[in-house]
Structures are given as C-alpha cells and as structure tokens.
mmCIF file of C-alpha atoms in Angstrom:
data_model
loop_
_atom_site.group_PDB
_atom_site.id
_atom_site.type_symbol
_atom_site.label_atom_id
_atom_site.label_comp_id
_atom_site.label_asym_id
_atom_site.label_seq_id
_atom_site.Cartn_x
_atom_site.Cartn_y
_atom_site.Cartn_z
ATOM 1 C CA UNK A 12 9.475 -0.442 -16.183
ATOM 2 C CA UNK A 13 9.131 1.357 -13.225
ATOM 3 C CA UNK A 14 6.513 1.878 -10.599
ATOM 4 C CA UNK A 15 5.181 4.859 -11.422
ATOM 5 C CA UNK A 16 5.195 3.052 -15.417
ATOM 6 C CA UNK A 17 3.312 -0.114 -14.222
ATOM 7 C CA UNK A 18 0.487 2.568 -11.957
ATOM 8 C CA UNK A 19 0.392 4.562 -15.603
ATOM 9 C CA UNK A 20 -0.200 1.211 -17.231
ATOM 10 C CA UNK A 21 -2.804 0.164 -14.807
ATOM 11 C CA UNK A 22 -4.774 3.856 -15.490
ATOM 12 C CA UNK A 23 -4.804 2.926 -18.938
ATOM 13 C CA UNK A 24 -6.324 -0.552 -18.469
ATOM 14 C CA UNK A 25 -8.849 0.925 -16.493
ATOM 15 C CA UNK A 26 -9.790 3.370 -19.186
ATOM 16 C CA UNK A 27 -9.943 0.789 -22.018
ATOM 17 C CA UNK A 28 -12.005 -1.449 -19.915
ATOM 18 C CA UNK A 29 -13.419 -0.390 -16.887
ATOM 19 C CA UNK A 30 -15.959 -2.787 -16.426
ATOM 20 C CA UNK A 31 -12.568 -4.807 -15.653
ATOM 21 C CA UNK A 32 -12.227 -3.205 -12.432
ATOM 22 C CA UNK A 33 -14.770 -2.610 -10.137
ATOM 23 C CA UNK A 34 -13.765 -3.565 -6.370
ATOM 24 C CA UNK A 35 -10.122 -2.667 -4.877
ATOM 25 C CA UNK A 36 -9.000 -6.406 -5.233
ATOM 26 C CA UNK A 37 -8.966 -6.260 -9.083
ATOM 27 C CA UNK A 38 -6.744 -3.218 -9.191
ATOM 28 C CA UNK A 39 -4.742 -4.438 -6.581
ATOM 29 C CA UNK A 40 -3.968 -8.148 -8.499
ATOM 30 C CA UNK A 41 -3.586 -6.504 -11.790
ATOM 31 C CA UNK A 42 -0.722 -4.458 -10.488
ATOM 32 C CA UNK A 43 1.105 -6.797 -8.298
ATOM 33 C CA UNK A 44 0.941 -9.057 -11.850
ATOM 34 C CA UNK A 45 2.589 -5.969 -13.784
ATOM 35 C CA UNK A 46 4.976 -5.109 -10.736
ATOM 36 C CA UNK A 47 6.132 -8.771 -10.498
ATOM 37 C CA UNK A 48 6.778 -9.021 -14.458
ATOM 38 C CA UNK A 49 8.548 -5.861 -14.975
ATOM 39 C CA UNK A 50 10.141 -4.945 -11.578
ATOM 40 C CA UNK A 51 10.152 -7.540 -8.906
ATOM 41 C CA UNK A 52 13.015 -9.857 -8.598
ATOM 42 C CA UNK A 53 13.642 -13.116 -6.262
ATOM 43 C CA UNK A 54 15.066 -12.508 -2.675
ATOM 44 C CA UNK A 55 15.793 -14.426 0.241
ATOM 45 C CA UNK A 56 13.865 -14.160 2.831
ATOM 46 C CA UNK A 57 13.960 -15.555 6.888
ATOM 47 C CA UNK A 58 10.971 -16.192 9.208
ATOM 48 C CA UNK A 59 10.884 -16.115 12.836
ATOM 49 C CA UNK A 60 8.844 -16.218 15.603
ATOM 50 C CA UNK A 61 9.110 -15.921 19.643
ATOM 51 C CA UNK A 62 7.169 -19.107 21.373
ATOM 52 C CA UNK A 63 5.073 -17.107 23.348
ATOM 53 C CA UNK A 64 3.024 -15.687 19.583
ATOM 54 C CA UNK A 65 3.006 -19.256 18.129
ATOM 55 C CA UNK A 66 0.396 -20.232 20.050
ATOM 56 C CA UNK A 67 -1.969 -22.930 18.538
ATOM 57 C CA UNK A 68 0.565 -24.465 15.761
ATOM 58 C CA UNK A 69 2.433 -27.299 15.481
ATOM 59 C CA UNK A 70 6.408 -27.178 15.588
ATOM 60 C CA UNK A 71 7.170 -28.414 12.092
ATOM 61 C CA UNK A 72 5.166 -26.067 10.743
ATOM 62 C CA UNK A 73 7.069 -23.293 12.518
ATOM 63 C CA UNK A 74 10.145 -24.387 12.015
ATOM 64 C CA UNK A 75 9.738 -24.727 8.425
ATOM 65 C CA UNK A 76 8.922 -20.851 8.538
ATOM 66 C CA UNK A 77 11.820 -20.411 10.028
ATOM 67 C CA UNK A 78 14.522 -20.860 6.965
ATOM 68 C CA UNK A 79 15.607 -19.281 4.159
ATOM 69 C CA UNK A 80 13.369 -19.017 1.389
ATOM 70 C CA UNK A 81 12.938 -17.165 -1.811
ATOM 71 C CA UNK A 82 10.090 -15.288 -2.885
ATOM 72 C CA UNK A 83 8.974 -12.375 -5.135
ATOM 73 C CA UNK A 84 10.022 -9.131 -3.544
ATOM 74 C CA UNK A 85 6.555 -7.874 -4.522
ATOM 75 C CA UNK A 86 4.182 -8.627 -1.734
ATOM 76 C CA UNK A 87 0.461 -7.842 -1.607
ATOM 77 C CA UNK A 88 -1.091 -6.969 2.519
ATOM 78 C CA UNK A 89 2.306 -6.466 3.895
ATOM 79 C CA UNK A 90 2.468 -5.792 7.604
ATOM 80 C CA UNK A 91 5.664 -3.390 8.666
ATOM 81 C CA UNK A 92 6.831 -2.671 11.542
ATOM 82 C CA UNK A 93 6.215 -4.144 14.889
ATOM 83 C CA UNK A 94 2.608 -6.038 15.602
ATOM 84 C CA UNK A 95 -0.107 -3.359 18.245
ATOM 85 C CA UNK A 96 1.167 -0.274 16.359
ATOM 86 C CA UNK A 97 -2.034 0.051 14.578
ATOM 87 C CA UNK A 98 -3.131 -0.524 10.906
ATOM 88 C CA UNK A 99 0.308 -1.173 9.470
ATOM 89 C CA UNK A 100 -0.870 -2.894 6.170
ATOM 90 C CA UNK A 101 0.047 -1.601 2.703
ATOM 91 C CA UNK A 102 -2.072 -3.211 -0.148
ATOM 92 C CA UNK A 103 1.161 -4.007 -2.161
ATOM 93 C CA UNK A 104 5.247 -3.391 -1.424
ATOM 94 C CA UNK A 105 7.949 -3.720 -2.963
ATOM 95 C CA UNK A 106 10.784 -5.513 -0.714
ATOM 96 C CA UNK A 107 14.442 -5.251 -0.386
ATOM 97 C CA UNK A 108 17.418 -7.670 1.852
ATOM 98 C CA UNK A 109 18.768 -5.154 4.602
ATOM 99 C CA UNK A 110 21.372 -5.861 6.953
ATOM 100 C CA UNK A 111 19.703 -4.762 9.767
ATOM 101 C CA UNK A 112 16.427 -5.886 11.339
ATOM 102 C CA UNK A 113 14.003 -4.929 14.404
ATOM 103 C CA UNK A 114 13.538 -8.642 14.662
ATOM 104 C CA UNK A 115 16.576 -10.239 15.403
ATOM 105 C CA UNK A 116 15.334 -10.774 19.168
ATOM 106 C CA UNK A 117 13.415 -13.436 17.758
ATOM 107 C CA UNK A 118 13.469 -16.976 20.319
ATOM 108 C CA UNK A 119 13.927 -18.707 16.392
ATOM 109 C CA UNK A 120 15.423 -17.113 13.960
ATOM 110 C CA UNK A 121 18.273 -18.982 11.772
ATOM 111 C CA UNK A 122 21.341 -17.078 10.390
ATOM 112 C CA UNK A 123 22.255 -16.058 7.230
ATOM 113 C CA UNK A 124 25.381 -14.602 5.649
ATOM 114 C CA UNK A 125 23.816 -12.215 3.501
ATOM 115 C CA UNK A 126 21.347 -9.103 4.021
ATOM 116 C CA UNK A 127 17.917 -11.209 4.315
ATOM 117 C CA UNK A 128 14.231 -10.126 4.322
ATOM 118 C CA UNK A 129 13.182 -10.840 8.182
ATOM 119 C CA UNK A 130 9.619 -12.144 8.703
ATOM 120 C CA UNK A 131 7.908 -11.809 11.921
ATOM 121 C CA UNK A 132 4.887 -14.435 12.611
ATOM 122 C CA UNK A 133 2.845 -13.161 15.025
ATOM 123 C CA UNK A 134 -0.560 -16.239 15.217
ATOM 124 C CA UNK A 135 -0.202 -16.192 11.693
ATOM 125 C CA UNK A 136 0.542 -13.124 10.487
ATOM 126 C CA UNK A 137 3.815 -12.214 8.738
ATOM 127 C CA UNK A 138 5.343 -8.742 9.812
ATOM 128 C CA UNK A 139 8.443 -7.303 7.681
ATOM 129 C CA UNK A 140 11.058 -5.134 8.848
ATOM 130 C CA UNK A 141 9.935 -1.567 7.655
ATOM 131 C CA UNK A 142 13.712 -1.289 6.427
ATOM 132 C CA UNK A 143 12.788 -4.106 3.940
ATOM 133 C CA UNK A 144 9.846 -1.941 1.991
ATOM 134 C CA UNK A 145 11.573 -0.288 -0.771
ATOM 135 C CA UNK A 146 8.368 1.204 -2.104
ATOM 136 C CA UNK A 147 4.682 1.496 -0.721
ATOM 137 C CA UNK A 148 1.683 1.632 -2.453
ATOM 138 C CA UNK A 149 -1.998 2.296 -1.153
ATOM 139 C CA UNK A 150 -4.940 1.615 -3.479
ATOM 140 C CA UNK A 151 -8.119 3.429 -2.730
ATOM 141 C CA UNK A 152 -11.108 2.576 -4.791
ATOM 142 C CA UNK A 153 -14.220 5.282 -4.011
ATOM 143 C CA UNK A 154 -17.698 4.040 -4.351
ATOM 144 C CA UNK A 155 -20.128 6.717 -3.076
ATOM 145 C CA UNK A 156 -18.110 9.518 -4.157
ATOM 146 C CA UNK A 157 -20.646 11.879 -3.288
ATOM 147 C CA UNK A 158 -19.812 11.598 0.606
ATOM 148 C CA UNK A 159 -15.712 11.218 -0.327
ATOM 149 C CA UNK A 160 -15.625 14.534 -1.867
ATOM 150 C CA UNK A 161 -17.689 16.359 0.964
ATOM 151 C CA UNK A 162 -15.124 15.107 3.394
ATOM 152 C CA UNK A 163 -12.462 17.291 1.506
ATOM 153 C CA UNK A 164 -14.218 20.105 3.076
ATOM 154 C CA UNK A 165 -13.447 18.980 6.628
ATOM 155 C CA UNK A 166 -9.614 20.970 7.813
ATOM 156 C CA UNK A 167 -8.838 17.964 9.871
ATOM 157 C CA UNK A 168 -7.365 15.097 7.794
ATOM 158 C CA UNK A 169 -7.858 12.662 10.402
ATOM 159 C CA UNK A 170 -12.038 13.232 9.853
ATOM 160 C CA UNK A 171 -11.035 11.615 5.617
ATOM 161 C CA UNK A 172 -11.958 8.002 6.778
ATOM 162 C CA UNK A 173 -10.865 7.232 3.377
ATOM 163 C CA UNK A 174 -7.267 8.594 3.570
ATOM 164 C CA UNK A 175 -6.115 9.884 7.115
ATOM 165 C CA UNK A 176 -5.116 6.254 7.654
ATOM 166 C CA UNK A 177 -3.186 5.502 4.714
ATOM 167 C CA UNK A 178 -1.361 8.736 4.463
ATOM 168 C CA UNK A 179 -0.453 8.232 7.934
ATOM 169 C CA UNK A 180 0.918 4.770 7.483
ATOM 170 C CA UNK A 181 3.004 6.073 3.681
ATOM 171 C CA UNK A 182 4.184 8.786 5.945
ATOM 172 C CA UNK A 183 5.379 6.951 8.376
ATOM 173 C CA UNK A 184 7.904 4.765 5.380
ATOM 174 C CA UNK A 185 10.282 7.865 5.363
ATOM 175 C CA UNK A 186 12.834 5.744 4.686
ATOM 176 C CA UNK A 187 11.091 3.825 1.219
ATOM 177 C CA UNK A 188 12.443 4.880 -2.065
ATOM 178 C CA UNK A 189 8.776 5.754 -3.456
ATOM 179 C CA UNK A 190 5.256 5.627 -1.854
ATOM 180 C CA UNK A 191 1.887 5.883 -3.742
ATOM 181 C CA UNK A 192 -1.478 6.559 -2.871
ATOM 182 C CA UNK A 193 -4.010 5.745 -6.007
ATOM 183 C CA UNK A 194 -7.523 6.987 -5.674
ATOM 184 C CA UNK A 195 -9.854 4.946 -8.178
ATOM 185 C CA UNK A 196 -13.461 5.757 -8.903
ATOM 186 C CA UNK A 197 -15.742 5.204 -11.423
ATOM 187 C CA UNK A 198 -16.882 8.779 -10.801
ATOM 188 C CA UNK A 199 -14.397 11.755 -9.791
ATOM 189 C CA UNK A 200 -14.069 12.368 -6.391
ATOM 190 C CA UNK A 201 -13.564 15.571 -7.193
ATOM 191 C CA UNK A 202 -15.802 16.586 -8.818
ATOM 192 C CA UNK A 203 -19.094 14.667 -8.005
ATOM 193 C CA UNK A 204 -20.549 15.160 -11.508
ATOM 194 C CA UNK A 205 -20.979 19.136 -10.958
ATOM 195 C CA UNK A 206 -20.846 21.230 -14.012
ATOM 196 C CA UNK A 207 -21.302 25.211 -13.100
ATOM 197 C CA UNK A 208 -17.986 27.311 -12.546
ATOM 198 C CA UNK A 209 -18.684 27.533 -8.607
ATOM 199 C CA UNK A 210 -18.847 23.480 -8.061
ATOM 200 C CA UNK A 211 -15.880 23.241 -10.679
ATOM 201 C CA UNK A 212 -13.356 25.418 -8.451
ATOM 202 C CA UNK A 213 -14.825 23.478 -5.190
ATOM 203 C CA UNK A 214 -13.783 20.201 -6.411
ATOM 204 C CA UNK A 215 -10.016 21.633 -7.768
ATOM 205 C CA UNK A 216 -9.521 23.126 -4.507
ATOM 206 C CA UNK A 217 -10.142 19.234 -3.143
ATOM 207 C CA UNK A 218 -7.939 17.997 -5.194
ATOM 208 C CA UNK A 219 -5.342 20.530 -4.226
ATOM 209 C CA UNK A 220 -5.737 19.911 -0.367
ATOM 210 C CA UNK A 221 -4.841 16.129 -1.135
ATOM 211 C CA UNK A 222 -1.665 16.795 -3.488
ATOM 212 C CA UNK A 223 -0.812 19.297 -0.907
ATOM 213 C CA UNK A 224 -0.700 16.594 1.918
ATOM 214 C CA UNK A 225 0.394 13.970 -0.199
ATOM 215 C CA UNK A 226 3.656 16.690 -1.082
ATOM 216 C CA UNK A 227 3.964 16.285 2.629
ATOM 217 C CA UNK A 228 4.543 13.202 3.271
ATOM 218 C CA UNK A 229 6.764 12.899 -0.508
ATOM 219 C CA UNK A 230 3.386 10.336 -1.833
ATOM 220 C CA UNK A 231 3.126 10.227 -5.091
ATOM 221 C CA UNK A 232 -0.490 10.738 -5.497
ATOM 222 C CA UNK A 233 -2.390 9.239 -8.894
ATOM 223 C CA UNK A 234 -5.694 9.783 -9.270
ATOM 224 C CA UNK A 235 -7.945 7.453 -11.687
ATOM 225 C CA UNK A 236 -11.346 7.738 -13.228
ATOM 226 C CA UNK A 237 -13.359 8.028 -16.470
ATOM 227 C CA UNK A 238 -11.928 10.302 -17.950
ATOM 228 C CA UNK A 239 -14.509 10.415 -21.289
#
C-alpha cells in the first residue's frame, strides 16, 4: 500500500460511515493506524538536547532520551526543522535514517554507526531533522464551510487562514518524496450547497485556484466529502 492508497482508503471509510469522523483527530488516528500497518517500518532513532533547553527536568530522564531507540517511522505532530521558525508541525510524517543532521551540535547527543533519525528536545518538544520526513501530510477538516469557500475569492493566499499555513510549511519539505494536503468536510467547500450554473462555476474555479497552488508546491491535494 502506498500513501496515496491508505488517503484513498481513508475517503472511502469516510463515505461508508461518516458519522465515524467528525473532528480532525479521528481522521488523523485512522490514518496513522493504516500508514503504520501497510507502510511504516521500525527505525532507529537518537535524541538530544543542549543543557541550556532542558530546563526543568531531571538528568535521567534526559539521558534516557538521549539513546538509540526504535520506533514506528510514522509519527503523528512532527516538528521539522529548527525550534522559532514558526508553525513547523505536520499532523502525520512519514520518517526516514539520513546521514546527515542539523542537530549534531547537540551538548548530548550519543553516536551511532548507522544513518539515525535525530531528535531535538527543546522543554519537551521533539524536533526532527527535516531530512528525516520522507513524506508530509496535512489534514484539514472544514466546519463552517460557508466562510472557507468565500475565502477562495481572496488573490492573496496568505488571507486562507485555513491553508496559507500548511501549504507554506508542505512547501517548504522540497526535499520529501510526497506531501499531501486533505481537505475534509461534511459539506463541499466548494461548493457551499449552491445549485444554479453561476454558483456551480464559482465553486470549480475555487477548487482550481487550490490544485493550482497545490501544483506549485508538487502537494498532492485530496479533497473529501459526501459525495451522495
């Protein structure tokens, strides 16, 4: 199975029951269950930290961070990159070893022979390499639908509160193998329940506007809703 496979089997969950999913976190766990059956696999992974962002806990705990481990290499709330760079959280990613690492300046950080996912803890926080994300997803679920499809209208992307931010941060994975942006509604966005010719070729020329910036950035864009 692939990724797109597993987002194509999530659509047609949602169809057969939708009542199944109605808030973002239900989407999101059903997929990171299909992605870690059919695609994830175990990899090792290394934590970190620098003394000065540790503040506030104990040493052993730390420490015990800071060794190999294995885990899933599908991760839900991933931070990338390096921490004060903005909102760099994807809801789910898919992660790979990498030789290299924008965290080896790390005060603690133990050694390993072979590629290894680095982990950054910031208070807390884990931060991976952005060489480590293999593929990116973003899950948006739309409530009032009404206001997200008038927002299409708008030429600047940075005024769609409900993408600018997460096409910015899949655009920004250049290097990931895939990146997805699924927009989930229980009403299409698009469309916002208009019937007559005129509303029809309004909402298709929304749609368009996001493909076309999705094409952009190479997102994958899937779009789920009711469809009967």
């Amino acid at each position: 199975m692939t990724v797109q496979e597993a987002i194509n089997r999530l659509e047609a969950e949602f169809q057969e029951t939708p009542l199944g999913f109605t808030v973002e976190t239900a989407l999101q766990a059903r997929l990171l269950e299909l992605l870690r059956a059919k695609v994830g696999t175990t990899i090792q992974v290394r934590g970190g930290y620098n003394t000065a962002d540790a503040t506030g806990y104990k040493r052993k705990y730390l420490d015990r961070i800071a060794k190999p481990q294995s885990i899933s290499s599908v991760q839900p709330e991933v931070n990338f990159g390096m921490s004060g760079d903005g909102n760099r959280s994807l809801d789910i990613a898919i992660l790979e070893p990498h030789h290299e690492s924008e965290y080896d300046d790390l005060e603690c950080l133990p050694t390993v022979e072979s590629p290894s996912v680095t982990v950054r803890l910031i208070d807390g926080s884990k931060y991976f390499s952005a060489a480590s994300v293999k593929h990116a997803i973003e899950l948006k679920y739309i409530k009032n639908v009404d206001v997200a499809g008038a927002r299409f209208e708008r030429n600047n992307i940075d005024e769609w509160p409900h993408f600018s931010a997460d096409l910015a941060k899949l655009g920004d994975l250049s290097n990931a193998e895939s990146r997805h942006l699924i927009v989930v509604s229980n009403k299409n966005p698009f469309q916002q329940g208009e019937d007559d010719s005129q509303s029809t070729a309004k909402a298709q020329r929304r749609y368009e506007r996001l493909e076309m910036e999705c094409e952009k950035r190479a997102v994958k864009l899937t779009e789920i809703h009711p469809r009967e």
